[in-house]
Structures are given as structure tokens and as C-alpha cells.
Amino acid sequence: MAASQRVHPQIGPTGRPWPTFPDPPPLARHGPARICAVCNQKGGVGKTTTTINLGAGLAEWGRRVLLVDFDPQGALSVGLGIQPHELEATVYNLLMDRGVTAQDIVLKTNVAGMDLLPSNIDLSGAEVQLVHEVGREFVLGRVLEPLLPDYDVVLIDCQPSLGLLTVNALACAHGVLVPLECEYFAMRGVALLMETIDKVSSRLNHSLVMDGLLATMFDSRTLHSREVLQGVVEGFGDKVFHTVISRTVRFPDATVAGEPITSFDPASMGANSYRELAKEVLDRWRRAGRAGRHAG
């Protein structure tokens, strides 16, 4: 009788038992921030969507969050309702102009507790100009350092390449979050990305770790999506987040509206998924002891 009443664990979309993540406790004080680079050299896998909505999810849990738009396309800025071409100063000026401070560039967003370092096409010139700089891989880390005491988490939205800008993000980050579209061709580039992360970790940033891989654009109705997700879990095991982001039209709708899905459609499946991801990320950082004294 007891055996028949035994509760079987719920199986999540990754095929593993679904754990219950605790609600993050409130913080007694803020900072210093943990830096997480949201990175994948393939475009269109959900990096910007993840940066915006994970940031909003973390802010809902009382974390002070800074988003860094480190892509010359400025998609992160647009996704928060800011027109990049209208900006007088961006993260490019922070990198290249000695007289500009981070406080001059930081913008408040419509999400309480979440700020933005915006970007536009000017940033594409930084990659060329930084080539001849001494310590060129560490420029972003130097300009972000004064901001770290004011925040709990810094999320860097990297451009879809493995160039000098992405290396700068990896060189100053504590961890890397890799959004991975549940599609066969998206898997092919992961090995190259892992090789770059290993090189940066061994040569430039010994504290860099893999925070996890996030399955995005998942469609449980298709065999292809399910097979790709299964292959990712088989290849990377516990590095794959239990939370999976499903494909929905509400994400592009929220982008057009210039706000996170957590405020655009708070009750949607996408909003709840990113809230759950925020809990899972904070739980991982806490358990791994990698969140600094207060951020996790």
C-alpha cells in the first residue's frame, strides 16, 4: 500500500526530475555584483531576450541588476524602449573616452531595480580601435569595476561573434550563460564556443566558469525540438538548466512594446519561465558559492 502511494517526482522538459527551487531570500545589503556574460556566437538564439527577462526576473526578487548592451546592433537597448541612434553617449564612449564615467552612461529602465548601459553602432568601431591597446582584453572589466558595489548582478549581452568584444566580456565575467536554440544547427557551434571559453579561462580569467546552458525556442510538439534538447542534456548533463524557454509570439510582442515579458504579460508562460530561471540561477550561484557575499 505504501509503495502504491509513493509520490513519483515530476519529470521536467529536459527529461530529468524537476527540482523545487527555493524563493531567494531578501538581501540585507547590495553588492558586490556577480558578472554573467550571456554568450553564443550564433545569432537568433535568444541572448537578448534572455538578458532582458532574466534581469527583470532577478529584479523582481529584490536584486539590483545592471544590463550591459555589448552588441553594436543595440538590440538590448531597443528591447527596453530606447532608440540607440538617439543616444549621445553609449558604452562605446565609456570604453574609448577617458573623461567619461559609467555614471554618465547608465540609464534607468522601466523595471524597478534594473539599469542599462546602452549601445549603438558606434561600438563596432571599438573592436578595431582596441586592437592596439595595451591590455585590450580587460578594458570592459576596468570600466565596469566602479559600478560593481552598487549592483548584485551584471548581465552582459554579447554580440553574436567570438571577437574582441566577446573576449572582453568573458575576461571580466565570473560565469557564462549560453542560450541554445532547440535546433540542430544551433548545437554545431557550441563546441567552438566552449573552446573559446576554455582559452579565456586558462589564459585571461581563471575564475571564469560555465553557469549553464539554457534551452530556448523549445517546441514540445515537435520531435526535432525534443531530440535536440535530449542531445544537449546527454552532452552537458547538469550544466543544462532545468528551466526551458518555450517558443511564443509574446516575446517579439514584448520587444516591440519595449519592455520585459514579465511586465508586458505577467501571467504568460514566458514570464513564469524567466521567473523560474531567475530562481534557478540564484540557487545555482548560492549552492556553488560563486555569487560573492551577497548576490546569491
Short mmCIF file of C-alpha atoms in Angstrom, two decimals:
data_model
loop_
_atom_site.label_atom_id
_atom_site.label_comp_id
_atom_site.label_asym_id
_atom_site.label_seq_id
_atom_site.Cartn_x
_atom_site.Cartn_y
_atom_site.Cartn_z
CA MET A 1 0.00 0.00 0.00
CA ALA A 2 2.79 2.37 0.91
CA ALA A 3 4.54 1.68 -2.37
CA SER A 4 1.39 2.48 -4.35
CA GLN A 5 1.09 5.81 -2.54
CA ARG A 6 4.70 6.79 -3.19
CA VAL A 7 4.89 10.14 -4.95
CA HIS A 8 6.90 9.97 -8.14
CA PRO A 9 8.99 13.06 -8.94
CA GLN A 10 7.66 15.27 -11.71
CA ILE A 11 9.71 14.94 -14.89
CA GLY A 12 10.65 18.28 -16.44
CA PRO A 13 11.04 19.08 -20.15
CA THR A 14 14.74 18.12 -20.01
CA GLY A 15 13.77 14.56 -19.07
CA ARG A 16 15.13 14.93 -15.53
CA PRO A 17 13.21 15.08 -12.25
CA TRP A 18 12.02 18.65 -11.72
CA PRO A 19 13.54 20.15 -8.55
CA THR A 20 11.83 22.76 -6.40
CA PHE A 21 13.91 25.93 -6.27
CA PRO A 22 13.58 27.97 -3.06
CA ASP A 23 12.40 31.55 -3.16
CA PRO A 24 15.55 33.72 -2.93
CA PRO A 25 15.80 35.39 0.47
CA PRO A 26 15.80 39.21 0.65
CA LEU A 27 19.19 40.88 0.82
CA ALA A 28 20.35 42.82 3.86
CA ARG A 29 22.69 44.83 1.65
CA HIS A 30 23.65 45.06 -2.01
CA GLY A 31 26.85 44.35 -3.93
CA PRO A 32 29.42 43.48 -4.97
CA ALA A 33 27.92 42.30 -8.25
CA ARG A 34 28.43 38.96 -9.91
CA ILE A 35 29.09 39.40 -13.65
CA CYS A 36 27.46 36.94 -16.04
CA ALA A 37 28.12 37.02 -19.79
CA VAL A 38 25.17 35.87 -21.90
CA CYS A 39 27.05 34.46 -24.86
CA ASN A 40 26.65 32.44 -28.05
CA GLN A 41 28.35 33.22 -31.35
CA LYS A 42 25.23 32.13 -33.25
CA GLY A 43 22.64 34.84 -33.73
CA GLY A 44 18.93 34.49 -33.09
CA VAL A 45 19.18 32.05 -30.18
CA GLY A 46 17.59 34.28 -27.54
CA LYS A 47 20.58 36.06 -25.95
CA THR A 48 18.94 39.48 -25.80
CA THR A 49 15.54 38.10 -24.80
CA THR A 50 17.22 36.14 -22.01
CA THR A 51 19.29 39.10 -20.81
CA ILE A 52 16.23 41.36 -20.56
CA ASN A 53 13.86 38.88 -18.98
CA LEU A 54 16.32 37.15 -16.66
CA GLY A 55 17.37 40.61 -15.49
CA ALA A 56 13.73 41.55 -14.87
CA GLY A 57 13.16 38.26 -13.05
CA LEU A 58 16.16 38.87 -10.80
CA ALA A 59 14.96 42.41 -10.12
CA GLU A 60 11.57 41.04 -9.03
CA TRP A 61 13.44 39.04 -6.39
CA GLY A 62 14.96 42.22 -5.00
CA ARG A 63 18.31 42.09 -6.79
CA ARG A 64 19.84 45.24 -8.21
CA VAL A 65 20.63 44.42 -11.81
CA LEU A 66 22.75 46.16 -14.44
CA LEU A 67 22.32 45.13 -18.07
CA VAL A 68 25.22 45.83 -20.42
CA ASP A 69 24.38 46.08 -24.12
CA PHE A 70 27.64 44.89 -25.67
CA ASP A 71 26.33 44.34 -29.18
CA PRO A 72 26.72 47.12 -31.81
CA GLN A 73 23.23 46.28 -33.09
CA GLY A 74 21.82 47.69 -29.85
CA ALA A 75 19.04 45.11 -29.65
CA LEU A 76 19.07 45.09 -25.85
CA SER A 77 18.57 48.85 -25.76
CA VAL A 78 15.74 48.65 -28.31
CA GLY A 79 14.12 45.84 -26.33
CA LEU A 80 13.91 48.21 -23.36
CA GLY A 81 12.31 51.01 -25.35
CA ILE A 82 15.47 53.03 -26.06
CA GLN A 83 16.36 54.20 -29.56
CA PRO A 84 20.15 53.67 -29.91
CA HIS A 85 20.63 56.21 -32.72
CA GLU A 86 19.30 58.98 -30.46
CA LEU A 87 21.87 58.39 -27.71
CA GLU A 88 24.65 60.94 -27.25
CA ALA A 89 26.85 58.59 -25.19
CA THR A 90 26.95 54.81 -25.00
CA VAL A 91 29.17 52.02 -23.72
CA TYR A 92 31.47 52.86 -26.67
CA ASN A 93 32.28 56.24 -25.10
CA LEU A 94 32.84 54.53 -21.78
CA LEU A 95 35.43 52.24 -23.38
CA MET A 96 37.21 54.80 -25.55
CA ASP A 97 36.88 58.23 -23.87
CA ARG A 98 38.98 58.77 -20.74
CA GLY A 99 36.77 61.56 -19.43
CA VAL A 100 33.53 59.52 -19.50
CA THR A 101 32.48 57.61 -16.38
CA ALA A 102 29.98 54.78 -16.05
CA GLN A 103 27.63 57.05 -14.12
CA ASP A 104 27.46 59.28 -17.22
CA ILE A 105 26.13 56.40 -19.33
CA VAL A 106 23.86 54.38 -17.04
CA LEU A 107 20.15 54.70 -17.81
CA LYS A 108 17.21 53.76 -15.61
CA THR A 109 14.77 51.29 -17.17
CA ASN A 110 11.04 50.96 -16.54
CA VAL A 111 11.81 47.96 -14.32
CA ALA A 112 12.46 48.90 -10.69
CA GLY A 113 15.97 47.89 -9.67
CA MET A 114 17.22 47.31 -13.23
CA ASP A 115 19.55 49.74 -15.06
CA LEU A 116 21.15 49.71 -18.51
CA LEU A 117 24.46 50.58 -20.15
CA PRO A 118 23.20 51.19 -23.71
CA SER A 119 24.93 50.60 -27.03
CA ASN A 120 24.63 51.52 -30.69
CA ILE A 121 26.52 51.03 -33.95
CA ASP A 122 29.45 53.12 -32.67
CA LEU A 123 30.54 50.08 -30.66
CA SER A 124 31.54 48.30 -33.87
CA GLY A 125 34.46 50.73 -34.11
CA ALA A 126 35.75 49.78 -30.69
CA GLU A 127 36.81 46.33 -31.84
CA VAL A 128 39.18 47.90 -34.38
CA GLN A 129 40.41 50.65 -32.06
CA LEU A 130 41.10 48.31 -29.15
CA VAL A 131 43.42 46.09 -31.18
CA HIS A 132 46.42 48.33 -30.44
CA GLU A 133 45.54 48.97 -26.78
CA VAL A 134 47.68 47.50 -24.02
CA GLY A 135 45.56 45.04 -22.04
CA ARG A 136 42.88 45.26 -24.71
CA GLU A 137 41.01 42.21 -23.32
CA PHE A 138 40.44 43.90 -19.96
CA VAL A 139 39.03 47.28 -20.98
CA LEU A 140 35.40 46.40 -20.22
CA GLY A 141 36.33 44.98 -16.82
CA ARG A 142 38.14 48.21 -15.88
CA VAL A 143 35.21 50.48 -16.74
CA LEU A 144 32.65 48.22 -15.01
CA GLU A 145 34.63 47.91 -11.79
CA PRO A 146 33.41 51.19 -10.21
CA LEU A 147 29.79 50.04 -10.70
CA LEU A 148 30.06 46.63 -9.05
CA PRO A 149 29.45 47.81 -5.44
CA ASP A 150 26.08 49.27 -6.49
CA TYR A 151 24.61 46.09 -8.01
CA ASP A 152 24.07 42.43 -7.21
CA VAL A 153 24.15 41.10 -10.77
CA VAL A 154 25.61 42.40 -14.04
CA LEU A 155 24.35 40.70 -17.22
CA ILE A 156 26.33 41.34 -20.41
CA ASP A 157 24.50 40.78 -23.71
CA CYS A 158 27.33 39.73 -26.05
CA GLN A 159 27.34 40.14 -29.81
CA PRO A 160 26.95 37.02 -31.99
CA SER A 161 30.66 36.51 -32.63
CA LEU A 162 33.78 35.38 -30.78
CA GLY A 163 35.71 38.59 -31.46
CA LEU A 164 37.47 41.02 -29.14
CA LEU A 165 34.27 42.44 -27.65
CA THR A 166 33.08 38.99 -26.60
CA VAL A 167 36.53 38.17 -25.23
CA ASN A 168 36.34 41.39 -23.15
CA ALA A 169 33.02 40.24 -21.70
CA LEU A 170 34.40 36.78 -20.88
CA ALA A 171 37.59 38.25 -19.40
CA CYS A 172 35.66 40.23 -16.77
CA ALA A 173 32.83 37.75 -16.11
CA HIS A 174 32.51 35.32 -13.25
CA GLY A 175 30.33 33.00 -15.31
CA VAL A 176 28.86 32.36 -18.75
CA LEU A 177 25.22 31.62 -19.55
CA VAL A 178 24.73 30.10 -23.00
CA PRO A 179 21.26 30.32 -24.59
CA LEU A 180 20.91 27.47 -27.06
CA GLU A 181 18.09 27.25 -29.58
CA CYS A 182 16.49 23.80 -29.71
CA GLU A 183 17.50 23.33 -33.34
CA TYR A 184 20.19 21.10 -34.83
CA PHE A 185 22.39 23.81 -36.39
CA ALA A 186 22.46 25.73 -33.11
CA MET A 187 24.24 22.79 -31.48
CA ARG A 188 27.06 22.71 -34.01
CA GLY A 189 28.69 25.93 -32.83
CA VAL A 190 28.68 25.05 -29.15
CA ALA A 191 31.98 23.16 -29.36
CA LEU A 192 33.71 26.27 -30.77
CA LEU A 193 32.18 28.44 -28.05
CA MET A 194 33.34 26.01 -25.35
CA GLU A 195 36.85 26.10 -26.81
CA THR A 196 36.87 29.92 -26.61
CA ILE A 197 35.58 29.84 -23.02
CA ASP A 198 38.33 27.34 -22.10
CA LYS A 199 41.01 29.55 -23.67
CA VAL A 200 39.79 32.66 -21.87
CA SER A 201 39.55 30.71 -18.62
CA SER A 202 43.09 29.37 -18.88
CA ARG A 203 44.80 32.48 -20.26
CA LEU A 204 42.87 35.57 -19.13
CA ASN A 205 40.33 34.80 -16.42
CA HIS A 206 40.98 31.82 -14.16
CA SER A 207 37.76 32.37 -12.19
CA LEU A 208 35.50 32.05 -15.26
CA VAL A 209 33.02 29.16 -15.01
CA MET A 210 30.10 27.84 -17.03
CA ASP A 211 26.92 28.93 -15.26
CA GLY A 212 24.82 26.78 -17.56
CA LEU A 213 23.20 26.20 -20.92
CA LEU A 214 19.64 27.44 -21.40
CA ALA A 215 17.39 25.72 -23.93
CA THR A 216 15.37 28.36 -25.79
CA MET A 217 12.69 28.39 -28.51
CA PHE A 218 11.60 24.93 -27.41
CA ASP A 219 8.50 23.45 -29.06
CA SER A 220 7.37 20.33 -27.23
CA ARG A 221 5.07 19.45 -30.13
CA THR A 222 7.95 18.68 -32.50
CA LEU A 223 10.13 15.59 -32.32
CA HIS A 224 13.09 17.65 -33.55
CA SER A 225 12.96 20.04 -30.57
CA ARG A 226 12.66 17.17 -28.13
CA GLU A 227 15.56 15.27 -29.71
CA VAL A 228 17.83 18.34 -29.72
CA LEU A 229 17.06 19.04 -26.05
CA GLN A 230 17.73 15.42 -25.17
CA GLY A 231 21.05 15.58 -27.03
CA VAL A 232 22.07 18.75 -25.16
CA VAL A 233 21.28 17.12 -21.80
CA GLU A 234 23.19 13.97 -22.78
CA GLY A 235 26.18 16.06 -23.83
CA PHE A 236 26.30 18.58 -20.97
CA GLY A 237 24.38 16.93 -18.12
CA ASP A 238 23.83 19.12 -15.08
CA LYS A 239 25.22 22.16 -16.90
CA VAL A 240 21.84 22.39 -18.66
CA PHE A 241 19.27 24.42 -16.73
CA HIS A 242 16.08 22.58 -15.76
CA THR A 243 14.13 25.65 -16.86
CA VAL A 244 13.35 25.62 -20.59
CA ILE A 245 12.11 28.64 -22.55
CA SER A 246 9.34 27.70 -24.97
CA ARG A 247 8.66 29.41 -28.27
CA THR A 248 5.88 32.01 -28.09
CA VAL A 249 4.80 35.09 -30.05
CA ARG A 250 4.62 37.05 -26.81
CA PHE A 251 8.41 37.56 -26.79
CA PRO A 252 8.54 39.59 -30.04
CA ASP A 253 5.37 41.41 -28.95
CA ALA A 254 7.12 42.44 -25.72
CA THR A 255 10.19 43.58 -27.69
CA VAL A 256 8.03 45.82 -29.88
CA ALA A 257 6.48 47.27 -26.72
CA GLY A 258 9.98 47.91 -25.33
CA GLU A 259 9.57 46.06 -22.05
CA PRO A 260 10.28 42.65 -20.49
CA ILE A 261 7.65 39.97 -20.84
CA THR A 262 7.40 39.91 -17.03
CA SER A 263 5.69 43.31 -17.16
CA PHE A 264 4.21 43.13 -20.69
CA ASP A 265 2.33 39.90 -19.99
CA PRO A 266 2.99 38.99 -16.35
CA ALA A 267 0.81 35.87 -16.31
CA SER A 268 2.19 34.37 -19.54
CA MET A 269 4.11 31.12 -19.73
CA GLY A 270 7.19 33.01 -20.92
CA ALA A 271 7.13 35.38 -17.92
CA ASN A 272 6.76 32.49 -15.49
CA SER A 273 9.60 30.61 -17.19
CA TYR A 274 12.03 33.51 -16.73
CA ARG A 275 10.93 33.96 -13.11
CA GLU A 276 11.69 30.28 -12.57
CA LEU A 277 15.04 30.69 -14.35
CA ALA A 278 15.91 33.58 -12.03
CA LYS A 279 15.25 31.33 -9.02
CA GLU A 280 17.30 28.51 -10.57
CA VAL A 281 20.22 30.80 -11.41
CA LEU A 282 20.31 32.27 -7.90
CA ASP A 283 20.06 28.79 -6.40
CA ARG A 284 22.98 27.58 -8.54
CA TRP A 285 25.13 30.53 -7.56
CA ARG A 286 24.27 30.06 -3.90
CA ARG A 287 24.97 26.32 -3.87
CA ALA A 288 28.19 26.70 -5.81
CA GLY A 289 29.38 29.52 -3.56
CA ARG A 290 30.10 31.65 -6.61
CA ALA A 291 27.76 34.57 -6.06
CA GLY A 292 30.00 36.72 -3.85
CA ARG A 293 28.95 37.58 -0.33
CA HIS A 294 25.51 38.96 -1.11
CA ALA A 295 24.49 38.49 -4.74
CA GLY A 296 23.09 34.96 -4.29
#
